[in-house]
Amino acid sequence: MHLFDIDIPNKITFKESEVLSAGDQLTVFEYNGVKVGLGICYDLRFPEMAHLMAKEGCSLLIYPGAFNMTTGPKHWELLGRARATDQQLYVALVSPARDLAAGYVAWGHSSLLDPWGAVLHQLDHRPGTLLADIDLTTVEEVRSQIPIRAQRRTDIYDTVQKS
Ligand SMILES: NC(=O)CCC(=O)C(=O)O
């Protein structure tokens, strides 16, 4: 949905908009009775998008992504935990392993974050498989114990889907 156009001098400059077009709709699907929202990479930085997918009933957000060696160590896990905590759901971050010979070097560290914002599982930069069960009662538990969904001041602010 969001194109990765950034410029961090002497570190990384990227302009996805030169070669890609942005998506224009949310992707939400049901799998085994679980509503899942899908974002790609840079989308992880946009809490409004995660919020709209949560509003559509998602209990799990999946972000395939390849953060880089500058932003990866600083933001990959932090943003995953932030989205999980904000929306009180599971977040799966799925990265390619690191290949130092590649033109674009990925941070790696595929992760599973729980609705408390805790890191349940995390791989390192090497190839690996992460297989985990998720307990959906934790989503309901956190949402009832910390009821921010009902406490939003929609009389003052709101996040709405336009198309
Ligand atoms: N291709 C991407 O969207 C990479 C996103 C990224 O590295 C970031 O820091 O954001």
Coordinates of C-alpha atoms and ligand atoms in Angstrom, one line a residue:
M1 CA 0.0 0.0 0.0
H2 CA 2.8 2.5 1.0
L3 CA 5.8 2.9 -1.2
F4 CA 9.2 2.8 0.4
D5 CA 10.6 6.2 -0.6
I6 CA 13.2 7.3 1.9
D7 CA 16.5 9.1 2.0
I8 CA 18.9 8.7 4.9
P9 CA 22.2 10.3 3.7
N10 CA 25.2 8.1 3.5
K11 CA 23.0 5.1 4.6
I12 CA 20.2 4.3 2.4
T13 CA 18.2 6.0 -0.4
F14 CA 15.3 4.1 -1.9
K15 CA 12.6 5.1 -4.3
E16 CA 10.1 2.3 -4.8
S17 CA 7.7 4.8 -6.5
E18 CA 10.1 4.9 -9.5
V19 CA 9.3 1.2 -10.3
L20 CA 6.2 0.2 -8.3
S21 CA 2.6 1.4 -8.0
A22 CA 1.0 1.7 -4.6
G23 CA -1.9 -0.5 -3.6
D24 CA -5.2 1.1 -3.1
Q25 CA -7.1 -1.3 -0.8
L26 CA -6.7 -3.2 2.4
T27 CA -6.1 -6.9 2.2
V28 CA -8.0 -8.9 4.8
F29 CA -8.9 -12.5 4.5
E30 CA -10.1 -15.4 6.7
Y31 CA -8.0 -18.5 7.3
N32 CA -9.3 -21.3 9.5
G33 CA -11.9 -18.9 11.1
V34 CA -9.2 -16.3 11.9
K35 CA -9.3 -12.9 10.2
V36 CA -5.9 -12.0 9.0
G37 CA -4.7 -8.6 7.7
L38 CA -1.8 -8.4 5.3
G39 CA 0.6 -5.5 4.9
I40 CA 4.0 -5.4 3.1
C41 CA 7.2 -4.1 4.6
Y42 CA 7.0 -0.3 4.8
D43 CA 3.3 -0.7 5.6
L44 CA 4.4 -1.7 9.1
R45 CA 5.1 2.0 9.8
F46 CA 1.5 3.1 9.3
P47 CA -0.6 2.6 12.5
E48 CA -3.8 3.8 10.7
M49 CA -3.6 0.9 8.3
A50 CA -3.2 -1.6 11.1
H51 CA -6.0 0.0 13.0
L52 CA -8.4 -0.3 10.0
M53 CA -7.5 -4.0 9.6
A54 CA -8.1 -4.5 13.4
K55 CA -11.4 -2.7 13.0
E56 CA -12.3 -5.2 10.3
G57 CA -11.9 -8.0 12.9
C58 CA -8.4 -9.1 12.4
S59 CA -6.7 -11.0 15.2
L60 CA -3.4 -11.4 13.3
L61 CA -1.5 -9.1 11.0
I62 CA 1.2 -10.5 8.8
Y63 CA 3.9 -8.3 7.3
P64 CA 6.2 -9.9 4.8
G65 CA 9.1 -7.4 4.7
A66 CA 12.7 -6.9 4.2
F67 CA 13.9 -4.0 6.4
N68 CA 17.4 -2.9 5.7
M69 CA 20.6 -2.8 7.8
T70 CA 20.1 0.8 8.8
T71 CA 16.4 0.8 9.9
G72 CA 16.1 -2.9 10.7
P73 CA 18.0 -2.9 14.0
K74 CA 16.3 0.2 15.1
H75 CA 12.7 -0.2 14.0
W76 CA 11.8 -3.8 12.8
E77 CA 11.0 -5.3 16.2
L78 CA 9.9 -1.9 17.7
L79 CA 7.3 -1.3 15.0
G80 CA 6.0 -4.9 15.2
R81 CA 5.6 -4.6 19.0
A82 CA 4.0 -1.2 18.6
R83 CA 1.4 -2.5 16.1
A84 CA 0.7 -5.6 18.3
T85 CA 0.3 -3.3 21.3
D86 CA -1.8 -0.6 19.6
Q87 CA -4.2 -3.1 18.0
Q88 CA -4.1 -5.8 20.7
L89 CA -3.5 -8.6 18.3
Y90 CA -0.8 -11.0 17.0
V91 CA 1.8 -9.6 14.5
A92 CA 3.9 -11.9 12.3
L93 CA 7.0 -10.2 10.7
V94 CA 8.4 -12.4 7.9
S95 CA 11.7 -11.5 6.5
P96 CA 14.1 -13.1 4.0
A97 CA 17.4 -14.2 5.6
R98 CA 20.4 -11.9 5.3
D99 CA 22.6 -12.2 2.2
L100 CA 25.6 -10.0 2.4
A101 CA 26.3 -10.5 -1.3
A102 CA 22.9 -9.2 -2.4
G103 CA 22.3 -5.7 -3.7
Y104 CA 19.8 -5.1 -0.9
V105 CA 20.8 -6.6 2.4
A106 CA 17.9 -7.6 4.6
W107 CA 17.9 -7.4 8.4
G108 CA 16.2 -10.7 8.8
H109 CA 14.8 -11.5 12.2
S110 CA 11.4 -12.9 11.4
S111 CA 9.3 -12.5 14.5
L112 CA 6.0 -13.3 16.2
L113 CA 4.6 -10.6 18.6
D114 CA 1.7 -11.3 20.9
P115 CA -1.2 -8.9 21.8
W116 CA 0.7 -7.7 24.9
G117 CA 3.5 -6.5 22.5
A118 CA 5.8 -9.3 23.7
V119 CA 8.2 -11.1 21.4
L120 CA 7.0 -14.7 21.4
H121 CA 9.5 -16.0 18.9
Q122 CA 12.3 -14.5 16.8
L123 CA 14.7 -15.9 14.3
D124 CA 18.1 -14.3 13.7
H125 CA 19.5 -13.2 10.4
R126 CA 20.1 -16.7 9.1
P127 CA 17.7 -18.9 7.2
G128 CA 15.2 -20.7 9.5
T129 CA 11.7 -21.8 10.1
L130 CA 9.5 -20.4 12.7
L131 CA 6.4 -22.6 13.6
A132 CA 4.2 -21.5 16.5
D133 CA 0.7 -21.8 17.8
I134 CA -1.2 -18.7 18.6
D135 CA -3.8 -18.6 21.4
L136 CA -6.6 -16.3 20.2
T137 CA -8.1 -16.1 23.7
T138 CA -5.2 -13.8 24.5
V139 CA -6.5 -11.3 22.0
E140 CA -9.9 -11.2 23.8
E141 CA -8.2 -11.2 27.2
V142 CA -6.1 -8.1 26.5
R143 CA -8.9 -6.3 24.8
S144 CA -11.2 -6.8 27.7
Q145 CA -8.6 -6.1 30.4
I146 CA -7.3 -2.9 28.6
P147 CA -10.4 -1.8 26.7
I148 CA -8.9 0.9 24.6
R149 CA -11.1 -0.1 21.6
A150 CA -14.2 1.1 23.5
Q151 CA -12.3 4.1 25.0
R152 CA -11.2 5.8 21.8
R153 CA -12.5 9.4 21.7
T154 CA -14.2 9.1 18.3
D155 CA -16.0 12.3 19.2
I156 CA -12.6 14.1 18.8
Y157 CA -10.6 11.9 16.4
D158 CA -11.2 8.9 14.1
T159 CA -9.5 6.7 11.6
V160 CA -11.8 6.0 8.6
Q161 CA -11.4 4.0 5.4
K162 CA -12.1 6.1 2.4
S163 CA -12.2 3.4 -0.3
Ligands
LIG1 N1 10.9 -2.4 1.0 C1 10.6 -1.8 2.2 O1 9.4 -1.4 2.3 C2 11.6 -1.7 3.3 C3 11.1 -1.0 4.5 C4 12.2 -0.5 5.4 O2 13.3 -1.0 5.3 C5 11.8 0.5 6.4 O3 12.7 0.9 7.2 O4 10.7 0.9 6.5

